[in-house]
PDB file of C-alpha atoms in Angstrom:
ATOM      1  CA  MET A   1     -17.188  48.420  13.458  1.00 92.00           C
ATOM      2  CA  LYS A   2     -18.662  46.178  10.782  1.00 95.00           C
ATOM      3  CA  LYS A   3     -22.318  46.425   9.794  1.00 95.00           C
ATOM      4  CA  ALA A   4     -23.188  43.031  11.279  1.00 97.00           C
ATOM      5  CA  ASP A   5     -21.404  43.914  14.520  1.00 97.00           C
ATOM      6  CA  ILE A   6     -23.288  47.212  14.774  1.00 98.00           C
ATOM      7  CA  PHE A   7     -26.604  45.373  14.486  1.00 98.00           C
ATOM      8  CA  GLU A   8     -25.504  42.904  17.150  1.00 98.00           C
ATOM      9  CA  PHE A   9     -24.248  45.771  19.352  1.00 98.00           C
ATOM     10  CA  TYR A  10     -27.688  47.373  19.427  1.00 98.00           C
ATOM     11  CA  ARG A  11     -29.485  44.034  19.624  1.00 98.00           C
ATOM     12  CA  ARG A  12     -27.721  43.198  22.869  1.00 98.00           C
ATOM     13  CA  LEU A  13     -28.380  46.619  24.376  1.00 98.00           C
ATOM     14  CA  ALA A  14     -32.041  46.251  23.410  1.00 97.00           C
ATOM     15  CA  GLU A  15     -32.207  42.764  24.923  1.00 96.00           C
ATOM     16  CA  HIS A  16     -30.808  44.114  28.193  1.00 94.00           C
ATOM     17  CA  ASP A  17     -33.196  47.100  28.289  1.00 95.00           C
ATOM     18  CA  PRO A  18     -36.109  46.745  25.823  1.00 95.00           C
ATOM     19  CA  ALA A  19     -37.812  50.063  26.655  1.00 93.00           C
ATOM     20  CA  PRO A  20     -35.222  52.625  27.778  1.00 95.00           C
ATOM     21  CA  GLU A  21     -36.342  56.054  28.940  1.00 93.00           C
ATOM     22  CA  THR A  22     -34.737  59.358  29.834  1.00 94.00           C
ATOM     23  CA  GLU A  23     -33.840  59.670  33.502  1.00 95.00           C
ATOM     24  CA  LEU A  24     -35.015  63.280  33.538  1.00 96.00           C
ATOM     25  CA  GLN A  25     -38.446  63.693  35.112  1.00 96.00           C
ATOM     26  CA  TRP A  26     -41.046  65.464  32.956  1.00 98.00           C
ATOM     27  CA  THR A  27     -44.798  65.638  32.503  1.00 96.00           C
ATOM     28  CA  ASN A  28     -45.287  67.224  29.070  1.00 98.00           C
ATOM     29  CA  PRO A  29     -43.158  68.548  26.181  1.00 98.00           C
ATOM     30  CA  TYR A  30     -42.673  71.893  27.913  1.00 98.00           C
ATOM     31  CA  THR A  31     -41.370  70.474  31.192  1.00 98.00           C
ATOM     32  CA  LEU A  32     -39.129  68.149  29.175  1.00 98.00           C
ATOM     33  CA  LEU A  33     -37.740  71.130  27.269  1.00 98.00           C
ATOM     34  CA  VAL A  34     -37.003  72.965  30.519  1.00 98.00           C
ATOM     35  CA  ALA A  35     -35.471  69.898  32.170  1.00 98.00           C
ATOM     36  CA  VAL A  36     -33.147  69.213  29.237  1.00 97.00           C
ATOM     37  CA  ALA A  37     -32.082  72.864  29.061  1.00 96.00           C
ATOM     38  CA  LEU A  38     -31.307  72.824  32.781  1.00 97.00           C
ATOM     39  CA  SER A  39     -29.331  69.579  32.490  1.00 94.00           C
ATOM     40  CA  ALA A  40     -26.437  71.145  30.575  1.00 89.00           C
ATOM     41  CA  GLN A  41     -23.299  70.667  32.701  1.00 88.00           C
ATOM     42  CA  ALA A  42     -25.457  69.178  35.455  1.00 91.00           C
ATOM     43  CA  THR A  43     -26.569  65.695  36.471  1.00 92.00           C
ATOM     44  CA  ASP A  44     -30.051  64.350  35.841  1.00 94.00           C
ATOM     45  CA  ILE A  45     -30.334  63.586  39.560  1.00 95.00           C
ATOM     46  CA  GLY A  46     -29.556  67.191  40.438  1.00 96.00           C
ATOM     47  CA  VAL A  47     -32.011  68.536  37.878  1.00 97.00           C
ATOM     48  CA  ASN A  48     -34.780  66.202  39.052  1.00 97.00           C
ATOM     49  CA  LYS A  49     -34.274  67.284  42.633  1.00 96.00           C
ATOM     50  CA  ALA A  50     -34.610  70.937  41.638  1.00 95.00           C
ATOM     51  CA  THR A  51     -37.541  70.516  39.252  1.00 97.00           C
ATOM     52  CA  ARG A  52     -39.708  68.234  41.376  1.00 95.00           C
ATOM     53  CA  ARG A  53     -41.328  71.152  43.177  1.00 95.00           C
ATOM     54  CA  LEU A  54     -40.953  73.489  40.188  1.00 97.00           C
ATOM     55  CA  PHE A  55     -42.985  71.296  37.848  1.00 97.00           C
ATOM     56  CA  ALA A  56     -45.686  70.809  40.474  1.00 96.00           C
ATOM     57  CA  GLU A  57     -46.177  74.575  40.216  1.00 96.00           C
ATOM     58  CA  VAL A  58     -45.196  75.301  36.623  1.00 97.00           C
ATOM     59  CA  ASP A  59     -45.958  73.187  33.530  1.00 97.00           C
ATOM     60  CA  THR A  60     -46.651  75.781  30.816  1.00 98.00           C
ATOM     61  CA  PRO A  61     -44.718  78.736  29.394  1.00 98.00           C
ATOM     62  CA  ALA A  62     -47.406  81.118  30.724  1.00 98.00           C
ATOM     63  CA  ALA A  63     -47.028  79.716  34.229  1.00 98.00           C
ATOM     64  CA  MET A  64     -43.256  80.085  33.944  1.00 98.00           C
ATOM     65  CA  LEU A  65     -43.651  83.745  33.009  1.00 98.00           C
ATOM     66  CA  ALA A  66     -45.972  84.231  35.967  1.00 98.00           C
ATOM     67  CA  LEU A  67     -43.351  82.673  38.247  1.00 98.00           C
ATOM     68  CA  GLY A  68     -40.743  85.072  36.922  1.00 97.00           C
ATOM     69  CA  GLU A  69     -36.956  84.892  36.774  1.00 97.00           C
ATOM     70  CA  ALA A  70     -36.450  85.449  40.504  1.00 97.00           C
ATOM     71  CA  GLY A  71     -38.986  82.763  41.358  1.00 97.00           C
ATOM     72  CA  LEU A  72     -37.366  80.336  38.952  1.00 98.00           C
ATOM     73  CA  LYS A  73     -33.910  80.980  40.417  1.00 97.00           C
ATOM     74  CA  ALA A  74     -35.209  80.093  43.855  1.00 97.00           C
ATOM     75  CA  HIS A  75     -36.130  76.645  42.510  1.00 97.00           C
ATOM     76  CA  ILE A  76     -32.981  75.936  40.496  1.00 97.00           C
ATOM     77  CA  LYS A  77     -30.244  77.628  42.540  1.00 95.00           C
ATOM     78  CA  THR A  78     -28.631  74.241  43.264  1.00 95.00           C
ATOM     79  CA  ILE A  79     -27.995  73.697  39.528  1.00 96.00           C
ATOM     80  CA  GLY A  80     -24.803  74.931  37.901  1.00 90.00           C
ATOM     81  CA  LEU A  81     -25.047  78.136  35.853  1.00 94.00           C
ATOM     82  CA  PHE A  82     -28.538  78.707  37.275  1.00 96.00           C
ATOM     83  CA  ASN A  83     -28.495  82.475  36.647  1.00 97.00           C
ATOM     84  CA  THR A  84     -27.905  82.086  32.906  1.00 97.00           C
ATOM     85  CA  LYS A  85     -30.267  79.134  32.670  1.00 97.00           C
ATOM     86  CA  ALA A  86     -33.054  81.012  34.462  1.00 98.00           C
ATOM     87  CA  ARG A  87     -32.678  83.942  32.097  1.00 98.00           C
ATOM     88  CA  ASN A  88     -32.832  81.654  29.060  1.00 98.00           C
ATOM     89  CA  VAL A  89     -35.821  79.658  30.355  1.00 98.00           C
ATOM     90  CA  ILE A  90     -37.818  82.841  30.915  1.00 98.00           C
ATOM     91  CA  ALA A  91     -36.847  84.221  27.498  1.00 98.00           C
ATOM     92  CA  ALA A  92     -37.779  80.926  25.857  1.00 98.00           C
ATOM     93  CA  ALA A  93     -41.130  80.890  27.644  1.00 98.00           C
ATOM     94  CA  GLN A  94     -41.848  84.368  26.314  1.00 98.00           C
ATOM     95  CA  MET A  95     -40.980  83.299  22.775  1.00 98.00           C
ATOM     96  CA  LEU A  96     -43.157  80.194  23.054  1.00 98.00           C
ATOM     97  CA  VAL A  97     -46.093  82.342  24.133  1.00 98.00           C
ATOM     98  CA  ASP A  98     -45.495  85.026  21.501  1.00 98.00           C
ATOM     99  CA  ARG A  99     -44.673  82.820  18.494  1.00 97.00           C
ATOM    100  CA  HIS A 100     -46.149  79.402  19.186  1.00 98.00           C
ATOM    101  CA  GLY A 101     -49.246  79.966  21.288  1.00 97.00           C
ATOM    102  CA  GLY A 102     -47.555  78.477  24.334  1.00 98.00           C
ATOM    103  CA  VAL A 103     -46.985  75.133  22.605  1.00 98.00           C
ATOM    104  CA  VAL A 104     -43.586  73.485  22.176  1.00 98.00           C
ATOM    105  CA  PRO A 105     -43.070  73.189  18.399  1.00 98.00           C
ATOM    106  CA  GLU A 106     -42.342  69.825  16.810  1.00 98.00           C
ATOM    107  CA  ASP A 107     -39.743  71.412  14.567  1.00 96.00           C
ATOM    108  CA  ARG A 108     -35.963  71.510  14.888  1.00 96.00           C
ATOM    109  CA  ALA A 109     -35.428  75.018  13.551  1.00 97.00           C
ATOM    110  CA  ALA A 110     -38.135  76.473  15.794  1.00 98.00           C
ATOM    111  CA  LEU A 111     -36.723  74.678  18.827  1.00 98.00           C
ATOM    112  CA  GLU A 112     -33.165  75.797  18.154  1.00 98.00           C
ATOM    113  CA  ALA A 113     -34.383  79.385  17.811  1.00 98.00           C
ATOM    114  CA  LEU A 114     -35.383  79.353  21.479  1.00 98.00           C
ATOM    115  CA  PRO A 115     -32.892  80.910  23.932  1.00 97.00           C
ATOM    116  CA  GLY A 116     -30.737  78.276  25.610  1.00 95.00           C
ATOM    117  CA  VAL A 117     -31.799  75.513  23.208  1.00 97.00           C
ATOM    118  CA  GLY A 118     -29.094  73.996  21.027  1.00 95.00           C
ATOM    119  CA  ARG A 119     -29.044  71.039  18.695  1.00 96.00           C
ATOM    120  CA  LYS A 120     -28.590  68.497  21.492  1.00 95.00           C
ATOM    121  CA  THR A 121     -31.580  69.791  23.470  1.00 96.00           C
ATOM    122  CA  ALA A 122     -33.707  69.933  20.331  1.00 97.00           C
ATOM    123  CA  ASN A 123     -32.766  66.341  19.502  1.00 97.00           C
ATOM    124  CA  VAL A 124     -33.778  65.124  22.958  1.00 97.00           C
ATOM    125  CA  VAL A 125     -37.141  66.900  22.811  1.00 98.00           C
ATOM    126  CA  LEU A 126     -37.853  65.653  19.295  1.00 98.00           C
ATOM    127  CA  ASN A 127     -36.961  62.090  20.284  1.00 97.00           C
ATOM    128  CA  VAL A 128     -38.527  61.830  23.730  1.00 97.00           C
ATOM    129  CA  ALA A 129     -41.604  64.042  23.371  1.00 97.00           C
ATOM    130  CA  PHE A 130     -42.426  63.503  19.702  1.00 97.00           C
ATOM    131  CA  GLY A 131     -40.901  60.148  18.784  1.00 95.00           C
ATOM    132  CA  HIS A 132     -38.472  61.376  16.130  1.00 97.00           C
ATOM    133  CA  GLU A 133     -35.507  59.119  15.368  1.00 96.00           C
ATOM    134  CA  THR A 134     -32.894  61.613  16.549  1.00 97.00           C
ATOM    135  CA  ILE A 135     -29.682  61.002  18.501  1.00 96.00           C
ATOM    136  CA  ALA A 136     -28.532  63.712  20.906  1.00 95.00           C
ATOM    137  CA  VAL A 137     -24.777  63.336  21.326  1.00 96.00           C
ATOM    138  CA  ASP A 138     -23.674  64.254  24.845  1.00 94.00           C
ATOM    139  CA  THR A 139     -20.352  63.421  26.538  1.00 94.00           C
ATOM    140  CA  HIS A 140     -21.463  59.846  27.273  1.00 96.00           C
ATOM    141  CA  ILE A 141     -22.555  59.066  23.719  1.00 97.00           C
ATOM    142  CA  PHE A 142     -19.491  60.801  22.269  1.00 98.00           C
ATOM    143  CA  ARG A 143     -17.269  58.609  24.447  1.00 97.00           C
ATOM    144  CA  VAL A 144     -19.106  55.359  23.658  1.00 98.00           C
ATOM    145  CA  ALA A 145     -19.166  56.049  19.917  1.00 98.00           C
ATOM    146  CA  ASN A 146     -15.426  56.720  19.823  1.00 98.00           C
ATOM    147  CA  ARG A 147     -14.215  54.174  22.372  1.00 97.00           C
ATOM    148  CA  THR A 148     -16.132  51.231  20.910  1.00 97.00           C
ATOM    149  CA  GLY A 149     -15.554  52.146  17.270  1.00 97.00           C
ATOM    150  CA  LEU A 150     -19.303  52.375  16.667  1.00 98.00           C
ATOM    151  CA  ALA A 151     -19.120  55.868  15.152  1.00 97.00           C
ATOM    152  CA  PRO A 152     -15.777  57.585  15.761  1.00 97.00           C
ATOM    153  CA  GLY A 153     -15.461  61.307  15.194  1.00 97.00           C
ATOM    154  CA  LYS A 154     -13.538  64.361  16.403  1.00 97.00           C
ATOM    155  CA  ASP A 155     -16.615  66.402  17.285  1.00 97.00           C
ATOM    156  CA  VAL A 156     -20.203  65.798  18.373  1.00 96.00           C
ATOM    157  CA  ARG A 157     -21.754  66.678  15.016  1.00 97.00           C
ATOM    158  CA  THR A 158     -19.521  64.222  13.173  1.00 98.00           C
ATOM    159  CA  VAL A 159     -20.430  61.505  15.667  1.00 98.00           C
ATOM    160  CA  GLU A 160     -24.132  62.364  15.385  1.00 98.00           C
ATOM    161  CA  ASP A 161     -24.036  62.183  11.598  1.00 97.00           C
ATOM    162  CA  LYS A 162     -22.204  58.849  11.688  1.00 98.00           C
ATOM    163  CA  LEU A 163     -24.633  57.381  14.225  1.00 98.00           C
ATOM    164  CA  GLU A 164     -27.546  58.500  12.069  1.00 96.00           C
ATOM    165  CA  LYS A 165     -25.921  56.721   9.127  1.00 97.00           C
ATOM    166  CA  VAL A 166     -24.943  53.424  10.777  1.00 97.00           C
ATOM    167  CA  THR A 167     -27.757  52.848  13.287  1.00 98.00           C
ATOM    168  CA  PRO A 168     -30.153  50.310  11.739  1.00 97.00           C
ATOM    169  CA  GLN A 169     -33.846  49.768  12.187  1.00 93.00           C
ATOM    170  CA  PRO A 170     -35.441  48.703  14.461  1.00 93.00           C
ATOM    171  CA  PHE A 171     -33.063  50.444  16.862  1.00 97.00           C
ATOM    172  CA  ARG A 172     -33.196  54.064  15.742  1.00 96.00           C
ATOM    173  CA  SER A 173     -35.964  55.253  18.067  1.00 95.00           C
ATOM    174  CA  HIS A 174     -34.199  54.147  21.262  1.00 97.00           C
ATOM    175  CA  ALA A 175     -30.547  54.403  20.166  1.00 97.00           C
ATOM    176  CA  HIS A 176     -30.062  57.673  22.041  1.00 95.00           C
ATOM    177  CA  HIS A 177     -31.150  56.154  25.359  1.00 96.00           C
ATOM    178  CA  TRP A 178     -29.240  52.892  24.991  1.00 97.00           C
ATOM    179  CA  LEU A 179     -25.997  54.704  24.241  1.00 98.00           C
ATOM    180  CA  ILE A 180     -26.291  57.300  26.988  1.00 96.00           C
ATOM    181  CA  LEU A 181     -27.238  54.730  29.640  1.00 97.00           C
ATOM    182  CA  HIS A 182     -24.433  52.434  28.500  1.00 98.00           C
ATOM    183  CA  GLY A 183     -21.957  55.299  28.836  1.00 97.00           C
ATOM    184  CA  ARG A 184     -23.350  56.421  32.177  1.00 95.00           C
ATOM    185  CA  TYR A 185     -23.363  53.041  33.935  1.00 96.00           C
ATOM    186  CA  ILE A 186     -20.966  50.673  32.146  1.00 97.00           C
ATOM    187  CA  CYS A 187     -18.689  52.409  29.647  1.00 97.00           C
ATOM    188  CA  LYS A 188     -17.678  55.022  32.226  1.00 96.00           C
ATOM    189  CA  ALA A 189     -15.198  57.775  31.488  1.00 94.00           C
ATOM    190  CA  ARG A 190     -12.370  56.957  33.886  1.00 93.00           C
ATOM    191  CA  LYS A 191     -12.719  53.198  34.206  1.00 94.00           C
ATOM    192  CA  PRO A 192     -15.101  51.348  31.898  1.00 96.00           C
ATOM    193  CA  GLU A 193     -16.534  48.214  33.478  1.00 97.00           C
ATOM    194  CA  CYS A 194     -15.634  45.956  30.579  1.00 97.00           C
ATOM    195  CA  TRP A 195     -16.003  42.764  32.645  1.00 95.00           C
ATOM    196  CA  ARG A 196     -19.785  43.218  32.765  1.00 95.00           C
ATOM    197  CA  CYS A 197     -20.278  44.865  29.379  1.00 97.00           C
ATOM    198  CA  PRO A 198     -22.680  42.977  27.065  1.00 97.00           C
ATOM    199  CA  VAL A 199     -20.853  44.199  23.951  1.00 97.00           C
ATOM    200  CA  ALA A 200     -17.225  43.874  25.101  1.00 97.00           C
ATOM    201  CA  ASP A 201     -16.321  41.360  22.386  1.00 96.00           C
ATOM    202  CA  LEU A 202     -17.541  43.790  19.709  1.00 97.00           C
ATOM    203  CA  CYS A 203     -15.665  46.777  21.152  1.00 96.00           C
ATOM    204  CA  ARG A 204     -12.249  47.913  19.923  1.00 94.00           C
ATOM    205  CA  PHE A 205     -11.217  49.415  23.304  1.00 95.00           C
ATOM    206  CA  ARG A 206      -7.950  47.892  24.522  1.00 92.00           C
ATOM    207  CA  PRO A 207      -6.810  46.864  27.021  1.00 92.00           C
ATOM    208  CA  GLN A 208     -10.215  46.038  28.434  1.00 92.00           C
ATOM    209  CA  THR A 209     -10.681  46.545  32.163  1.00 92.00           C
ATOM    210  CA  PRO A 210     -10.503  43.306  34.185  1.00 91.00           C
ATOM    211  CA  PRO A 211     -12.894  42.452  37.015  1.00 90.00           C
ATOM    212  CA  PRO A 212     -12.039  44.113  40.368  1.00 86.00           C
ATOM    213  CA  ALA A 213     -10.926  40.830  41.946  1.00 78.00           C
ATOM    214  CA  ALA A 214      -8.608  40.024  39.046  1.00 58.00           C
ATOM    215  CA  ALA A 215      -7.187  43.537  39.118  1.00 52.00           C
ATOM    216  CA  LYS A 216      -6.005  43.026  42.724  1.00 52.00           C
ATOM    217  CA  VAL A 217      -4.012  39.882  41.947  1.00 47.00           C
TER     218      VAL A 217
END
């Protein structure tokens, strides 16, 4: 995708949704960290349902340790891989208390050192909680970047690096949210809804999906 088209691509997404936000529910950097860690291989809706009562009770690493692994499992048992996730959340809480005074660090290396926290989770926390211009490449963003030609790559790190390179100001702060929401609701995996896509004319995906009525003819 050409430089001018990339700018126009983001401009249209921004016009459609000027202030995009994560769909995960959180109250502070710690609850965001937990929510993002729990969202791996799970839907935001499912995570929000499980954490609504959890975060009313727990919003600090110390409170999480007081709840304990068994108590945490009782809250998140509807989420996939909840046993492993509970173990990692408790271990991360302990590390936050021991090494960071119970405060979520605004540092990539320190975040990625926490159990259950990879590059994608660290990117989300840095972007959403601290305002860093990071792009966390999940399955939706990976698909959009490749399908549209915005930033094609064979793996998530390649796509992330390309997006970091081609995404212009003033779109860098919200790029992560625009791309993930576009992939979640319009540029869907099985059948992209090209007929209502605001950037369809800029996209290299072919053949583009016709409107439902036209498809029945």
